[in-house]
PDB file of C-alpha atoms in Angstrom:
ATOM      1  CA  UNK A   1     -15.333  64.350 115.312  1.00 42.00           C
ATOM      2  CA  UNK A   2     -17.515  61.818 113.656  1.00 47.00           C
ATOM      3  CA  UNK A   3     -17.729  57.977 115.064  1.00 55.00           C
ATOM      4  CA  UNK A   4     -15.476  58.351 117.787  1.00 55.00           C
ATOM      5  CA  UNK A   5     -16.585  57.346 121.246  1.00 82.00           C
ATOM      6  CA  UNK A   6     -13.627  56.357 122.648  1.00 93.00           C
ATOM      7  CA  UNK A   7      -9.586  56.908 122.687  1.00 96.00           C
ATOM      8  CA  UNK A   8      -7.114  55.504 124.540  1.00 98.00           C
ATOM      9  CA  UNK A   9      -4.477  57.921 126.183  1.00 98.00           C
ATOM     10  CA  UNK A  10      -0.923  55.542 126.217  1.00 98.00           C
ATOM     11  CA  UNK A  11      -0.174  56.409 129.854  1.00 96.00           C
ATOM     12  CA  UNK A  12       0.057  55.227 133.629  1.00 93.00           C
ATOM     13  CA  UNK A  13       0.816  58.580 134.906  1.00 88.00           C
ATOM     14  CA  UNK A  14      -1.649  59.908 136.602  1.00 89.00           C
ATOM     15  CA  UNK A  15      -0.529  63.695 136.789  1.00 81.00           C
ATOM     16  CA  UNK A  16      -0.468  63.529 133.416  1.00 87.00           C
ATOM     17  CA  UNK A  17      -4.315  61.578 133.010  1.00 93.00           C
ATOM     18  CA  UNK A  18      -5.474  64.310 134.974  1.00 89.00           C
ATOM     19  CA  UNK A  19      -3.592  66.915 133.122  1.00 85.00           C
ATOM     20  CA  UNK A  20      -4.775  65.829 129.403  1.00 92.00           C
ATOM     21  CA  UNK A  21      -8.624  64.859 130.250  1.00 92.00           C
ATOM     22  CA  UNK A  22      -8.475  68.788 131.177  1.00 87.00           C
ATOM     23  CA  UNK A  23      -7.047  69.907 128.396  1.00 89.00           C
ATOM     24  CA  UNK A  24      -9.712  68.248 125.896  1.00 92.00           C
ATOM     25  CA  UNK A  25     -12.456  68.006 128.591  1.00 89.00           C
ATOM     26  CA  UNK A  26     -14.739  70.139 125.998  1.00 87.00           C
ATOM     27  CA  UNK A  27     -14.527  66.839 123.520  1.00 89.00           C
ATOM     28  CA  UNK A  28     -16.807  64.803 123.375  1.00 84.00           C
ATOM     29  CA  UNK A  29     -15.198  61.993 123.912  1.00 89.00           C
ATOM     30  CA  UNK A  30     -14.186  59.376 126.599  1.00 92.00           C
ATOM     31  CA  UNK A  31     -10.708  58.973 127.189  1.00 95.00           C
ATOM     32  CA  UNK A  32      -9.488  56.527 129.037  1.00 97.00           C
ATOM     33  CA  UNK A  33      -5.787  55.361 129.898  1.00 98.00           C
ATOM     34  CA  UNK A  34      -3.239  52.365 130.540  1.00 98.00           C
ATOM     35  CA  UNK A  35      -4.876  52.183 133.826  1.00 97.00           C
ATOM     36  CA  UNK A  36      -8.331  50.962 132.392  1.00 97.00           C
ATOM     37  CA  UNK A  37      -5.964  48.291 130.639  1.00 97.00           C
ATOM     38  CA  UNK A  38      -3.759  46.834 132.905  1.00 95.00           C
ATOM     39  CA  UNK A  39      -2.879  43.699 130.505  1.00 97.00           C
ATOM     40  CA  UNK A  40      -1.236  45.814 128.609  1.00 97.00           C
ATOM     41  CA  UNK A  41       2.454  45.245 128.963  1.00 95.00           C
ATOM     42  CA  UNK A  42       5.379  48.068 129.086  1.00 91.00           C
ATOM     43  CA  UNK A  43       6.322  50.092 126.136  1.00 93.00           C
ATOM     44  CA  UNK A  44      10.294  50.291 125.549  1.00 89.00           C
ATOM     45  CA  UNK A  45      10.619  53.522 124.960  1.00 90.00           C
ATOM     46  CA  UNK A  46      13.727  53.186 122.915  1.00 92.00           C
ATOM     47  CA  UNK A  47      13.388  56.210 120.010  1.00 95.00           C
ATOM     48  CA  UNK A  48      16.103  59.184 120.489  1.00 94.00           C
ATOM     49  CA  UNK A  49      13.472  61.498 120.173  1.00 97.00           C
ATOM     50  CA  UNK A  50      10.206  62.562 122.000  1.00 97.00           C
ATOM     51  CA  UNK A  51       8.004  62.115 118.424  1.00 97.00           C
ATOM     52  CA  UNK A  52       9.446  58.768 117.899  1.00 98.00           C
ATOM     53  CA  UNK A  53       8.542  57.832 121.777  1.00 97.00           C
ATOM     54  CA  UNK A  54       4.981  59.481 121.342  1.00 98.00           C
ATOM     55  CA  UNK A  55       4.799  57.187 117.711  1.00 98.00           C
ATOM     56  CA  UNK A  56       5.863  53.860 119.306  1.00 97.00           C
ATOM     57  CA  UNK A  57       3.361  54.044 122.378  1.00 97.00           C
ATOM     58  CA  UNK A  58       0.245  54.964 119.986  1.00 98.00           C
ATOM     59  CA  UNK A  59       1.650  51.699 118.102  1.00 98.00           C
ATOM     60  CA  UNK A  60       1.551  49.571 120.535  1.00 98.00           C
ATOM     61  CA  UNK A  61      -1.053  50.126 122.200  1.00 98.00           C
ATOM     62  CA  UNK A  62      -2.870  50.563 118.814  1.00 98.00           C
ATOM     63  CA  UNK A  63      -2.288  47.454 117.745  1.00 97.00           C
ATOM     64  CA  UNK A  64      -3.376  45.519 121.245  1.00 97.00           C
ATOM     65  CA  UNK A  65      -6.919  46.969 121.146  1.00 98.00           C
ATOM     66  CA  UNK A  66      -7.406  48.507 117.509  1.00 97.00           C
ATOM     67  CA  UNK A  67      -8.623  51.395 119.430  1.00 97.00           C
ATOM     68  CA  UNK A  68      -7.584  54.845 118.289  1.00 96.00           C
ATOM     69  CA  UNK A  69      -4.833  56.100 120.496  1.00 98.00           C
ATOM     70  CA  UNK A  70      -3.444  59.437 122.044  1.00 98.00           C
ATOM     71  CA  UNK A  71       0.381  59.380 123.472  1.00 98.00           C
ATOM     72  CA  UNK A  72       3.254  61.935 124.182  1.00 97.00           C
ATOM     73  CA  UNK A  73       6.567  62.124 125.228  1.00 96.00           C
ATOM     74  CA  UNK A  74       8.042  64.836 127.498  1.00 94.00           C
ATOM     75  CA  UNK A  75      10.305  66.241 129.421  1.00 96.00           C
ATOM     76  CA  UNK A  76      12.756  68.951 130.384  1.00 98.00           C
ATOM     77  CA  UNK A  77      15.897  70.185 128.457  1.00 98.00           C
ATOM     78  CA  UNK A  78      18.490  72.024 129.696  1.00 98.00           C
ATOM     79  CA  UNK A  79      21.075  73.990 127.248  1.00 95.00           C
ATOM     80  CA  UNK A  80      24.115  73.508 129.953  1.00 98.00           C
ATOM     81  CA  UNK A  81      23.656  70.124 129.429  1.00 98.00           C
ATOM     82  CA  UNK A  82      23.476  69.932 125.841  1.00 97.00           C
ATOM     83  CA  UNK A  83      19.820  68.577 125.727  1.00 97.00           C
ATOM     84  CA  UNK A  84      19.952  66.579 128.955  1.00 97.00           C
ATOM     85  CA  UNK A  85      18.090  64.965 130.286  1.00 98.00           C
ATOM     86  CA  UNK A  86      15.493  65.096 127.206  1.00 97.00           C
ATOM     87  CA  UNK A  87      13.934  61.466 126.610  1.00 97.00           C
ATOM     88  CA  UNK A  88      15.183  60.283 129.466  1.00 96.00           C
ATOM     89  CA  UNK A  89      13.634  63.073 131.940  1.00 96.00           C
ATOM     90  CA  UNK A  90      11.431  60.270 133.343  1.00 92.00           C
ATOM     91  CA  UNK A  91      14.127  57.746 134.518  1.00 94.00           C
ATOM     92  CA  UNK A  92      17.209  60.154 134.466  1.00 97.00           C
ATOM     93  CA  UNK A  93      18.513  59.130 137.632  1.00 97.00           C
ATOM     94  CA  UNK A  94      18.208  55.094 136.782  1.00 95.00           C
ATOM     95  CA  UNK A  95      14.978  53.160 135.164  1.00 89.00           C
ATOM     96  CA  UNK A  96      12.506  53.332 138.550  1.00 90.00           C
ATOM     97  CA  UNK A  97      13.943  56.800 139.696  1.00 95.00           C
ATOM     98  CA  UNK A  98      11.665  59.158 141.647  1.00 95.00           C
ATOM     99  CA  UNK A  99      10.863  62.481 140.294  1.00 95.00           C
ATOM    100  CA  UNK A 100      12.864  63.400 143.894  1.00 96.00           C
ATOM    101  CA  UNK A 101      15.533  61.091 142.385  1.00 97.00           C
ATOM    102  CA  UNK A 102      15.748  62.633 138.867  1.00 98.00           C
ATOM    103  CA  UNK A 103      15.589  66.475 140.866  1.00 98.00           C
ATOM    104  CA  UNK A 104      18.555  65.739 142.918  1.00 97.00           C
ATOM    105  CA  UNK A 105      20.325  64.284 140.040  1.00 98.00           C
ATOM    106  CA  UNK A 106      19.799  67.341 137.530  1.00 98.00           C
ATOM    107  CA  UNK A 107      20.284  69.721 140.745  1.00 98.00           C
ATOM    108  CA  UNK A 108      23.855  67.923 141.036  1.00 97.00           C
ATOM    109  CA  UNK A 109      24.784  68.313 138.140  1.00 98.00           C
ATOM    110  CA  UNK A 110      23.957  72.125 137.759  1.00 98.00           C
ATOM    111  CA  UNK A 111      26.207  73.025 140.593  1.00 97.00           C
ATOM    112  CA  UNK A 112      29.131  73.360 138.184  1.00 97.00           C
ATOM    113  CA  UNK A 113      27.429  76.041 135.950  1.00 98.00           C
ATOM    114  CA  UNK A 114      26.463  79.582 136.490  1.00 96.00           C
ATOM    115  CA  UNK A 115      22.974  80.560 137.143  1.00 95.00           C
ATOM    116  CA  UNK A 116      20.516  81.518 135.261  1.00 96.00           C
ATOM    117  CA  UNK A 117      20.335  77.603 134.431  1.00 98.00           C
ATOM    118  CA  UNK A 118      18.035  77.690 130.520  1.00 98.00           C
ATOM    119  CA  UNK A 119      15.570  74.974 130.810  1.00 98.00           C
ATOM    120  CA  UNK A 120      12.586  74.168 128.179  1.00 98.00           C
ATOM    121  CA  UNK A 121       9.865  71.386 129.019  1.00 98.00           C
ATOM    122  CA  UNK A 122       9.477  69.878 125.884  1.00 98.00           C
ATOM    123  CA  UNK A 123       6.074  67.954 124.976  1.00 97.00           C
ATOM    124  CA  UNK A 124       5.404  65.964 121.452  1.00 98.00           C
ATOM    125  CA  UNK A 125       1.914  64.856 121.188  1.00 98.00           C
ATOM    126  CA  UNK A 126       0.467  62.037 119.018  1.00 98.00           C
ATOM    127  CA  UNK A 127      -2.663  61.023 117.846  1.00 98.00           C
ATOM    128  CA  UNK A 128      -2.810  57.149 115.572  1.00 98.00           C
ATOM    129  CA  UNK A 129      -5.802  55.836 114.184  1.00 96.00           C
ATOM    130  CA  UNK A 130      -5.070  52.734 113.209  1.00 96.00           C
ATOM    131  CA  UNK A 131      -3.541  54.272 109.196  1.00 96.00           C
ATOM    132  CA  UNK A 132      -2.292  58.013 110.191  1.00 97.00           C
ATOM    133  CA  UNK A 133      -0.096  59.557 112.685  1.00 98.00           C
ATOM    134  CA  UNK A 134      -0.918  62.965 113.602  1.00 97.00           C
ATOM    135  CA  UNK A 135       1.713  64.991 115.544  1.00 98.00           C
ATOM    136  CA  UNK A 136       1.602  68.414 117.478  1.00 98.00           C
ATOM    137  CA  UNK A 137       4.679  69.766 119.558  1.00 98.00           C
ATOM    138  CA  UNK A 138       4.309  72.375 122.740  1.00 98.00           C
ATOM    139  CA  UNK A 139       7.050  73.834 124.548  1.00 98.00           C
ATOM    140  CA  UNK A 140       7.835  75.942 127.967  1.00 98.00           C
ATOM    141  CA  UNK A 141      10.821  78.208 128.236  1.00 98.00           C
ATOM    142  CA  UNK A 142      12.060  79.469 131.934  1.00 98.00           C
ATOM    143  CA  UNK A 143      15.292  77.848 134.009  1.00 98.00           C
ATOM    144  CA  UNK A 144      16.084  75.731 136.421  1.00 98.00           C
ATOM    145  CA  UNK A 145      16.157  77.382 140.549  1.00 97.00           C
ATOM    146  CA  UNK A 146      18.308  75.016 143.419  1.00 95.00           C
ATOM    147  CA  UNK A 147      15.772  75.024 145.878  1.00 96.00           C
ATOM    148  CA  UNK A 148      12.496  73.613 145.461  1.00 97.00           C
ATOM    149  CA  UNK A 149       8.921  75.262 145.831  1.00 97.00           C
ATOM    150  CA  UNK A 150       5.156  73.910 145.551  1.00 97.00           C
ATOM    151  CA  UNK A 151       2.917  70.811 146.308  1.00 95.00           C
ATOM    152  CA  UNK A 152       1.320  70.832 142.811  1.00 91.00           C
ATOM    153  CA  UNK A 153       2.425  69.718 139.429  1.00 84.00           C
ATOM    154  CA  UNK A 154       5.004  66.251 139.185  1.00 88.00           C
ATOM    155  CA  UNK A 155       8.604  65.937 137.409  1.00 93.00           C
ATOM    156  CA  UNK A 156      11.135  68.480 137.416  1.00 97.00           C
ATOM    157  CA  UNK A 157       8.306  71.351 138.676  1.00 96.00           C
ATOM    158  CA  UNK A 158       9.250  71.921 142.009  1.00 97.00           C
ATOM    159  CA  UNK A 159      12.456  73.413 140.588  1.00 98.00           C
ATOM    160  CA  UNK A 160      11.270  74.847 136.958  1.00 98.00           C
ATOM    161  CA  UNK A 161      10.143  78.782 136.853  1.00 98.00           C
ATOM    162  CA  UNK A 162       8.681  79.781 133.385  1.00 98.00           C
ATOM    163  CA  UNK A 163       9.621  82.729 131.713  1.00 98.00           C
ATOM    164  CA  UNK A 164       7.562  85.646 133.032  1.00 97.00           C
ATOM    165  CA  UNK A 165       6.695  83.842 136.378  1.00 97.00           C
ATOM    166  CA  UNK A 166       8.620  84.692 139.423  1.00 96.00           C
ATOM    167  CA  UNK A 167       6.834  80.884 140.801  1.00 98.00           C
ATOM    168  CA  UNK A 168       7.753  77.470 140.136  1.00 98.00           C
ATOM    169  CA  UNK A 169       5.148  75.627 137.952  1.00 96.00           C
ATOM    170  CA  UNK A 170       4.483  73.199 141.057  1.00 97.00           C
ATOM    171  CA  UNK A 171       3.300  76.280 143.044  1.00 98.00           C
ATOM    172  CA  UNK A 172       0.841  76.886 140.061  1.00 96.00           C
ATOM    173  CA  UNK A 173      -2.946  76.599 140.707  1.00 92.00           C
ATOM    174  CA  UNK A 174      -3.375  73.532 138.170  1.00 87.00           C
ATOM    175  CA  UNK A 175      -5.869  75.399 136.558  1.00 86.00           C
ATOM    176  CA  UNK A 176      -3.138  78.360 135.881  1.00 91.00           C
ATOM    177  CA  UNK A 177      -0.472  75.344 134.336  1.00 90.00           C
ATOM    178  CA  UNK A 178      -2.392  74.044 132.128  1.00 84.00           C
ATOM    179  CA  UNK A 179      -3.202  77.111 130.076  1.00 90.00           C
ATOM    180  CA  UNK A 180       0.198  77.177 129.887  1.00 95.00           C
ATOM    181  CA  UNK A 181       2.818  73.864 129.994  1.00 93.00           C
ATOM    182  CA  UNK A 182       4.478  73.097 127.191  1.00 95.00           C
ATOM    183  CA  UNK A 183       1.315  69.876 127.099  1.00 93.00           C
ATOM    184  CA  UNK A 184      -1.020  72.284 127.345  1.00 94.00           C
ATOM    185  CA  UNK A 185       0.504  74.041 123.857  1.00 97.00           C
ATOM    186  CA  UNK A 186       0.532  70.264 122.200  1.00 97.00           C
ATOM    187  CA  UNK A 187      -2.999  68.260 123.378  1.00 96.00           C
ATOM    188  CA  UNK A 188      -4.797  72.441 122.425  1.00 95.00           C
ATOM    189  CA  UNK A 189      -3.370  71.646 119.134  1.00 96.00           C
ATOM    190  CA  UNK A 190      -3.998  67.819 118.961  1.00 96.00           C
ATOM    191  CA  UNK A 191      -7.188  68.697 119.981  1.00 94.00           C
ATOM    192  CA  UNK A 192      -7.607  70.484 116.791  1.00 92.00           C
ATOM    193  CA  UNK A 193      -6.572  67.567 114.727  1.00 92.00           C
ATOM    194  CA  UNK A 194      -9.445  65.016 116.673  1.00 92.00           C
ATOM    195  CA  UNK A 195     -11.950  67.872 116.659  1.00 89.00           C
ATOM    196  CA  UNK A 196     -11.299  67.714 112.587  1.00 86.00           C
ATOM    197  CA  UNK A 197     -10.900  64.227 112.419  1.00 85.00           C
ATOM    198  CA  UNK A 198     -13.090  61.909 110.611  1.00 67.00           C
ATOM    199  CA  UNK A 199     -13.189  57.699 111.178  1.00 56.00           C
TER     200      UNK A 199
END
């Protein structure tokens, strides 16, 4: 990549920041996050799709600092719930809901449906250089189980079992999860864009 020393990742989520830095670690750039920019106001995620929200975040951060930005929006989608929680995954139980509160709401809603509970994690990642948006996608299919397990991950990970596995993504070693996750797939594709980008 040419003349690109720094990129801001438009997130304050420590778990997400760790994952993305790990995925992009072999690119010769400094990745900062909104934890490094405490004066950045909260960005209202008013989009109706993951892509719209990711674009909103990237544009808002670039507009303030004039530094190239990567952003994503991600969440979980359940067939039996008509695609919910979807873009509301992080605030499913309310604006400042904890992971535990979101999970309890999800499990409560699934009680009326027979098992299995097919689900997929979805991630849309964007890179905005001030002129153009570059978009990449990733998903991880699996199912939601009723009893949580595992100490790793965040969000719905303690309840999510990926297809082909018999443990939750919260039981996986983070390095293993990082090789199969929806976020890995989206940011791994974005990594190719970043490597080839010319400012």
